[in-house]
JSON list of C-alpha atoms in Angstrom, two decimals:
[
{"chain": "S", "resi": 1, "resn": "MET", "atom": "CA", "xyz": [-0.09, -0.02, 0.10]},
{"chain": "S", "resi": 2, "resn": "LEU", "atom": "CA", "xyz": [2.75, 2.52, 0.85]},
{"chain": "S", "resi": 3, "resn": "GLU", "atom": "CA", "xyz": [4.92, 1.61, -2.00]},
{"chain": "S", "resi": 4, "resn": "ASN", "atom": "CA", "xyz": [1.97, 3.10, -3.96]},
{"chain": "S", "resi": 5, "resn": "ALA", "atom": "CA", "xyz": [2.53, 6.50, -2.57]},
{"chain": "S", "resi": 6, "resn": "ALA", "atom": "CA", "xyz": [5.49, 6.62, -5.28]},
{"chain": "S", "resi": 7, "resn": "LEU", "atom": "CA", "xyz": [2.89, 6.91, -7.87]},
{"chain": "S", "resi": 8, "resn": "LEU", "atom": "CA", "xyz": [1.52, 10.19, -6.70]},
{"chain": "S", "resi": 9, "resn": "GLY", "atom": "CA", "xyz": [1.80, 12.74, -9.36]},
{"chain": "S", "resi": 10, "resn": "MET", "atom": "CA", "xyz": [1.87, 10.10, -12.31]},
{"chain": "S", "resi": 11, "resn": "GLY", "atom": "CA", "xyz": [-0.40, 10.37, -15.19]},
{"chain": "S", "resi": 12, "resn": "ALA", "atom": "CA", "xyz": [-3.18, 7.75, -15.90]},
{"chain": "S", "resi": 13, "resn": "GLU", "atom": "CA", "xyz": [-1.29, 5.78, -18.68]},
{"chain": "S", "resi": 14, "resn": "GLN", "atom": "CA", "xyz": [1.77, 5.80, -16.16]},
{"chain": "S", "resi": 15, "resn": "ILE", "atom": "CA", "xyz": [-0.57, 4.35, -13.47]},
{"chain": "S", "resi": 16, "resn": "THR", "atom": "CA", "xyz": [-2.30, 1.60, -15.46]},
{"chain": "S", "resi": 17, "resn": "ALA", "atom": "CA", "xyz": [1.02, 0.30, -16.56]},
{"chain": "S", "resi": 18, "resn": "ALA", "atom": "CA", "xyz": [2.18, 0.05, -12.71]},
{"chain": "S", "resi": 19, "resn": "LEU", "atom": "CA", "xyz": [-1.24, -1.40, -11.53]},
{"chain": "S", "resi": 20, "resn": "PRO", "atom": "CA", "xyz": [-2.52, -3.55, -14.38]},
{"chain": "S", "resi": 21, "resn": "ASP", "atom": "CA", "xyz": [-5.62, -4.60, -12.30]},
{"chain": "S", "resi": 22, "resn": "ALA", "atom": "CA", "xyz": [-6.88, -0.73, -12.29]},
{"chain": "S", "resi": 23, "resn": "GLN", "atom": "CA", "xyz": [-10.18, -0.44, -14.09]},
{"chain": "S", "resi": 24, "resn": "PRO", "atom": "CA", "xyz": [-12.19, 2.64, -15.04]},
{"chain": "S", "resi": 25, "resn": "VAL", "atom": "CA", "xyz": [-14.69, 3.56, -12.34]},
{"chain": "S", "resi": 26, "resn": "ARG", "atom": "CA", "xyz": [-18.48, 3.31, -13.61]},
{"chain": "S", "resi": 27, "resn": "ALA", "atom": "CA", "xyz": [-19.54, 6.46, -11.92]},
{"chain": "S", "resi": 28, "resn": "PRO", "atom": "CA", "xyz": [-16.64, 8.74, -11.38]},
{"chain": "S", "resi": 29, "resn": "ARG", "atom": "CA", "xyz": [-16.82, 10.78, -8.05]},
{"chain": "S", "resi": 30, "resn": "ARG", "atom": "CA", "xyz": [-15.34, 14.38, -7.58]},
{"chain": "S", "resi": 31, "resn": "LEU", "atom": "CA", "xyz": [-13.63, 15.37, -4.39]},
{"chain": "S", "resi": 32, "resn": "PRO", "atom": "CA", "xyz": [-14.23, 18.73, -3.04]},
{"chain": "S", "resi": 33, "resn": "SER", "atom": "CA", "xyz": [-10.32, 19.41, -4.13]},
{"chain": "S", "resi": 34, "resn": "GLY", "atom": "CA", "xyz": [-11.47, 18.74, -7.57]},
{"chain": "S", "resi": 35, "resn": "ALA", "atom": "CA", "xyz": [-9.90, 15.49, -7.78]},
{"chain": "S", "resi": 36, "resn": "LEU", "atom": "CA", "xyz": [-11.93, 12.87, -9.88]},
{"chain": "S", "resi": 37, "resn": "GLY", "atom": "CA", "xyz": [-12.11, 9.16, -8.96]},
{"chain": "S", "resi": 38, "resn": "SER", "atom": "CA", "xyz": [-11.59, 7.82, -12.35]},
{"chain": "S", "resi": 39, "resn": "LEU", "atom": "CA", "xyz": [-9.75, 4.58, -11.68]},
{"chain": "S", "resi": 40, "resn": "ARG", "atom": "CA", "xyz": [-10.04, 1.68, -9.10]},
{"chain": "S", "resi": 41, "resn": "VAL", "atom": "CA", "xyz": [-8.68, -1.48, -8.10]},
{"chain": "S", "resi": 42, "resn": "ALA", "atom": "CA", "xyz": [-11.45, -3.96, -6.88]},
{"chain": "S", "resi": 43, "resn": "ASP", "atom": "CA", "xyz": [-9.25, -5.95, -4.81]},
{"chain": "S", "resi": 44, "resn": "ALA", "atom": "CA", "xyz": [-6.09, -4.48, -3.19]},
{"chain": "S", "resi": 45, "resn": "ALA", "atom": "CA", "xyz": [-4.25, -6.60, -0.55]},
{"chain": "S", "resi": 46, "resn": "CYS", "atom": "CA", "xyz": [-3.07, -4.40, 2.71]},
{"chain": "S", "resi": 47, "resn": "GLU", "atom": "CA", "xyz": [-1.59, -6.10, 5.70]},
{"chain": "S", "resi": 48, "resn": "GLY", "atom": "CA", "xyz": [-3.71, -9.36, 5.29]},
{"chain": "S", "resi": 49, "resn": "ALA", "atom": "CA", "xyz": [-6.99, -7.25, 4.78]},
{"chain": "S", "resi": 50, "resn": "ARG", "atom": "CA", "xyz": [-8.70, -6.76, 1.43]},
{"chain": "S", "resi": 51, "resn": "PHE", "atom": "CA", "xyz": [-9.67, -3.07, 0.00]},
{"chain": "S", "resi": 52, "resn": "GLU", "atom": "CA", "xyz": [-11.10, -1.42, -2.79]},
{"chain": "S", "resi": 53, "resn": "GLN", "atom": "CA", "xyz": [-8.93, 1.24, -3.99]},
{"chain": "S", "resi": 54, "resn": "THR", "atom": "CA", "xyz": [-10.16, 4.47, -5.91]},
{"chain": "S", "resi": 55, "resn": "LEU", "atom": "CA", "xyz": [-7.51, 6.55, -7.75]},
{"chain": "S", "resi": 56, "resn": "TYR", "atom": "CA", "xyz": [-8.21, 10.35, -7.82]},
{"chain": "S", "resi": 57, "resn": "PHE", "atom": "CA", "xyz": [-6.68, 12.39, -10.60]},
{"chain": "S", "resi": 58, "resn": "ASN", "atom": "CA", "xyz": [-6.46, 16.42, -10.63]},
{"chain": "S", "resi": 59, "resn": "HIS", "atom": "CA", "xyz": [-4.91, 17.91, -13.76]},
{"chain": "S", "resi": 60, "resn": "GLN", "atom": "CA", "xyz": [-4.36, 14.56, -15.40]},
{"chain": "S", "resi": 61, "resn": "LYS", "atom": "CA", "xyz": [-2.03, 13.58, -12.36]},
{"chain": "S", "resi": 62, "resn": "LEU", "atom": "CA", "xyz": [-2.81, 10.97, -9.43]},
{"chain": "S", "resi": 63, "resn": "ALA", "atom": "CA", "xyz": [-3.51, 13.21, -6.55]},
{"chain": "S", "resi": 64, "resn": "GLN", "atom": "CA", "xyz": [-5.15, 10.82, -4.01]},
{"chain": "S", "resi": 65, "resn": "MET", "atom": "CA", "xyz": [-5.58, 7.20, -3.36]},
{"chain": "S", "resi": 66, "resn": "ASP", "atom": "CA", "xyz": [-8.61, 6.05, -1.29]},
{"chain": "S", "resi": 67, "resn": "LEU", "atom": "CA", "xyz": [-8.72, 2.40, 0.24]},
{"chain": "S", "resi": 68, "resn": "VAL", "atom": "CA", "xyz": [-11.88, 1.21, 1.85]},
{"chain": "S", "resi": 69, "resn": "LEU", "atom": "CA", "xyz": [-11.96, -2.30, 3.62]},
{"chain": "S", "resi": 70, "resn": "LEU", "atom": "CA", "xyz": [-14.04, -4.75, 1.49]},
{"chain": "S", "resi": 71, "resn": "ASN", "atom": "CA", "xyz": [-16.60, -6.95, 3.37]},
{"chain": "S", "resi": 72, "resn": "PRO", "atom": "CA", "xyz": [-16.25, -5.48, 6.75]},
{"chain": "S", "resi": 73, "resn": "ALA", "atom": "CA", "xyz": [-17.97, -7.59, 9.37]},
{"chain": "S", "resi": 74, "resn": "SER", "atom": "CA", "xyz": [-21.56, -6.40, 10.53]},
{"chain": "S", "resi": 75, "resn": "GLY", "atom": "CA", "xyz": [-23.88, -7.26, 13.55]},
{"chain": "S", "resi": 76, "resn": "PRO", "atom": "CA", "xyz": [-22.63, -8.44, 16.88]},
{"chain": "S", "resi": 77, "resn": "GLY", "atom": "CA", "xyz": [-19.02, -8.84, 17.08]},
{"chain": "S", "resi": 78, "resn": "SER", "atom": "CA", "xyz": [-18.14, -6.55, 14.18]},
{"chain": "S", "resi": 79, "resn": "GLU", "atom": "CA", "xyz": [-16.81, -3.88, 16.32]},
{"chain": "S", "resi": 80, "resn": "ASN", "atom": "CA", "xyz": [-14.25, -6.41, 18.03]},
{"chain": "S", "resi": 81, "resn": "ALA", "atom": "CA", "xyz": [-13.25, -7.79, 14.32]},
{"chain": "S", "resi": 82, "resn": "MET", "atom": "CA", "xyz": [-12.91, -4.06, 13.06]},
{"chain": "S", "resi": 83, "resn": "ALA", "atom": "CA", "xyz": [-10.92, -3.20, 15.97]},
{"chain": "S", "resi": 84, "resn": "HIS", "atom": "CA", "xyz": [-8.27, -5.87, 15.17]},
{"chain": "S", "resi": 85, "resn": "VAL", "atom": "CA", "xyz": [-8.12, -5.00, 11.67]},
{"chain": "S", "resi": 86, "resn": "HIS", "atom": "CA", "xyz": [-7.52, -1.29, 12.57]},
{"chain": "S", "resi": 87, "resn": "GLU", "atom": "CA", "xyz": [-4.89, -2.26, 15.13]},
{"chain": "S", "resi": 88, "resn": "ALA", "atom": "CA", "xyz": [-2.80, -4.31, 12.99]},
{"chain": "S", "resi": 89, "resn": "LEU", "atom": "CA", "xyz": [-2.99, -1.35, 10.39]},
{"chain": "S", "resi": 90, "resn": "LEU", "atom": "CA", "xyz": [-2.16, 1.16, 12.98]},
{"chain": "S", "resi": 91, "resn": "GLN", "atom": "CA", "xyz": [0.85, -1.09, 14.11]},
{"chain": "S", "resi": 92, "resn": "SER", "atom": "CA", "xyz": [1.96, -1.48, 10.59]},
{"chain": "S", "resi": 93, "resn": "LEU", "atom": "CA", "xyz": [1.92, 2.14, 9.90]},
{"chain": "S", "resi": 94, "resn": "ARG", "atom": "CA", "xyz": [3.82, 3.22, 12.96]},
{"chain": "S", "resi": 95, "resn": "ALA", "atom": "CA", "xyz": [6.62, 0.62, 12.21]},
{"chain": "S", "resi": 96, "resn": "ARG", "atom": "CA", "xyz": [6.82, 2.11, 8.94]},
{"chain": "S", "resi": 97, "resn": "LEU", "atom": "CA", "xyz": [6.32, 5.55, 9.33]},
{"chain": "S", "resi": 98, "resn": "GLY", "atom": "CA", "xyz": [6.98, 6.22, 12.97]},
{"chain": "S", "resi": 99, "resn": "PRO", "atom": "CA", "xyz": [4.38, 7.69, 15.75]},
{"chain": "S", "resi": 100, "resn": "GLU", "atom": "CA", "xyz": [1.32, 9.42, 14.40]},
{"chain": "S", "resi": 101, "resn": "LEU", "atom": "CA", "xyz": [1.27, 13.10, 13.78]},
{"chain": "S", "resi": 102, "resn": "ALA", "atom": "CA", "xyz": [-2.37, 13.45, 14.94]},
{"chain": "S", "resi": 103, "resn": "ALA", "atom": "CA", "xyz": [-4.82, 10.98, 16.52]},
{"chain": "S", "resi": 104, "resn": "PHE", "atom": "CA", "xyz": [-8.29, 11.60, 17.50]},
{"chain": "S", "resi": 105, "resn": "GLY", "atom": "CA", "xyz": [-10.34, 9.07, 19.75]},
{"chain": "S", "resi": 106, "resn": "ALA", "atom": "CA", "xyz": [-13.83, 8.02, 19.74]},
{"chain": "S", "resi": 107, "resn": "THR", "atom": "CA", "xyz": [-16.68, 10.35, 20.47]},
{"chain": "S", "resi": 108, "resn": "PRO", "atom": "CA", "xyz": [-19.38, 9.17, 22.88]},
{"chain": "S", "resi": 109, "resn": "GLY", "atom": "CA", "xyz": [-21.95, 6.85, 21.24]},
{"chain": "S", "resi": 110, "resn": "ALA", "atom": "CA", "xyz": [-20.02, 6.19, 17.96]},
{"chain": "S", "resi": 111, "resn": "VAL", "atom": "CA", "xyz": [-16.68, 4.80, 16.67]},
{"chain": "S", "resi": 112, "resn": "ALA", "atom": "CA", "xyz": [-14.50, 7.66, 15.23]},
{"chain": "S", "resi": 113, "resn": "ASP", "atom": "CA", "xyz": [-10.56, 6.92, 15.36]},
{"chain": "S", "resi": 114, "resn": "THR", "atom": "CA", "xyz": [-8.17, 8.83, 12.93]},
{"chain": "S", "resi": 115, "resn": "ALA", "atom": "CA", "xyz": [-4.43, 8.81, 12.75]},
{"chain": "S", "resi": 116, "resn": "SER", "atom": "CA", "xyz": [-2.35, 10.51, 10.26]},
{"chain": "S", "resi": 117, "resn": "TRP", "atom": "CA", "xyz": [1.48, 10.64, 8.99]},
{"chain": "S", "resi": 118, "resn": "VAL", "atom": "CA", "xyz": [3.70, 12.29, 6.55]},
{"chain": "S", "resi": 119, "resn": "SER", "atom": "CA", "xyz": [5.81, 10.06, 4.24]},
{"chain": "S", "resi": 120, "resn": "ALA", "atom": "CA", "xyz": [8.15, 11.90, 2.02]},
{"chain": "S", "resi": 121, "resn": "ASP", "atom": "CA", "xyz": [5.63, 13.86, -0.45]},
{"chain": "S", "resi": 122, "resn": "ALA", "atom": "CA", "xyz": [2.53, 12.10, 0.98]},
{"chain": "S", "resi": 123, "resn": "ASP", "atom": "CA", "xyz": [0.04, 12.49, 3.60]},
{"chain": "S", "resi": 124, "resn": "VAL", "atom": "CA", "xyz": [-1.12, 9.10, 4.92]},
{"chain": "S", "resi": 125, "resn": "MET", "atom": "CA", "xyz": [-4.43, 8.85, 7.13]},
{"chain": "S", "resi": 126, "resn": "LEU", "atom": "CA", "xyz": [-6.24, 5.94, 8.59]},
{"chain": "S", "resi": 127, "resn": "PHE", "atom": "CA", "xyz": [-9.75, 6.44, 9.54]},
{"chain": "S", "resi": 128, "resn": "ARG", "atom": "CA", "xyz": [-12.30, 4.20, 11.64]},
{"chain": "S", "resi": 129, "resn": "SER", "atom": "CA", "xyz": [-15.78, 5.22, 11.94]},
{"chain": "S", "resi": 130, "resn": "GLY", "atom": "CA", "xyz": [-19.34, 4.05, 11.65]},
{"chain": "S", "resi": 131, "resn": "ARG", "atom": "CA", "xyz": [-21.95, 2.67, 14.20]},
{"chain": "S", "resi": 132, "resn": "PRO", "atom": "CA", "xyz": [-20.77, -0.09, 16.50]},
{"chain": "S", "resi": 133, "resn": "GLU", "atom": "CA", "xyz": [-22.66, -2.73, 14.44]},
{"chain": "S", "resi": 134, "resn": "HIS", "atom": "CA", "xyz": [-21.52, -1.64, 11.06]},
{"chain": "S", "resi": 135, "resn": "PRO", "atom": "CA", "xyz": [-18.16, -0.15, 11.19]},
{"chain": "S", "resi": 136, "resn": "SER", "atom": "CA", "xyz": [-16.00, 1.14, 8.07]},
{"chain": "S", "resi": 137, "resn": "LEU", "atom": "CA", "xyz": [-12.18, 1.33, 7.71]},
{"chain": "S", "resi": 138, "resn": "ARG", "atom": "CA", "xyz": [-10.50, 3.69, 5.07]},
{"chain": "S", "resi": 139, "resn": "ILE", "atom": "CA", "xyz": [-7.08, 4.58, 4.27]},
{"chain": "S", "resi": 140, "resn": "VAL", "atom": "CA", "xyz": [-6.29, 7.74, 2.23]},
{"chain": "S", "resi": 141, "resn": "ILE", "atom": "CA", "xyz": [-2.97, 8.62, 0.75]},
{"chain": "S", "resi": 142, "resn": "LYS", "atom": "CA", "xyz": [-2.70, 11.89, -0.88]},
{"chain": "S", "resi": 143, "resn": "GLN", "atom": "CA", "xyz": [-0.09, 14.18, -2.40]},
{"chain": "S", "resi": 144, "resn": "ARG", "atom": "CA", "xyz": [1.36, 16.53, -0.01]},
{"chain": "S", "resi": 145, "resn": "GLN", "atom": "CA", "xyz": [0.50, 20.21, -0.61]},
{"chain": "S", "resi": 146, "resn": "LEU", "atom": "CA", "xyz": [2.21, 22.85, 1.33]},
{"chain": "S", "resi": 147, "resn": "VAL", "atom": "CA", "xyz": [1.11, 26.52, 1.26]},
{"chain": "S", "resi": 148, "resn": "ASP", "atom": "CA", "xyz": [2.68, 29.67, 2.57]},
{"chain": "S", "resi": 149, "resn": "ALA", "atom": "CA", "xyz": [0.66, 32.03, 5.04]},
{"chain": "S", "resi": 150, "resn": "GLY", "atom": "CA", "xyz": [0.12, 34.30, 1.78]},
{"chain": "S", "resi": 151, "resn": "GLU", "atom": "CA", "xyz": [-2.06, 31.72, 0.29]},
{"chain": "S", "resi": 152, "resn": "LEU", "atom": "CA", "xyz": [-4.31, 31.02, 3.30]}
]
């Protein structure tokens, strides 16, 4: 997963050569940043879990990758199963990237855990959210954009 961060900034042709499983998205979605999710990998492996990966392009260059856990558990015990996958990913990211820059714990009555890192020219974020009986897990890797105070 993190090795794909090197693809950020590449064009669609370079991406399809590097990720032969990437297919066009049926209904592309646009992010608030303007990036368009036009390619996806239906089954991407990451730390033993399976994710659907969507690739977002801005100005013809890969700007962001979103990975959403496929087939998360639901119903009784789903929170424990999700917590196990989340913890494995968190430990793996800490081992590769060091301690997280920011972490936000759960709010009362809902699961909401977020952790983030900087890796070279990429921001890496891990999100766990949803209701306890139907949790979700998402990883976002996006091109780091620095702005100076004059642009704020």
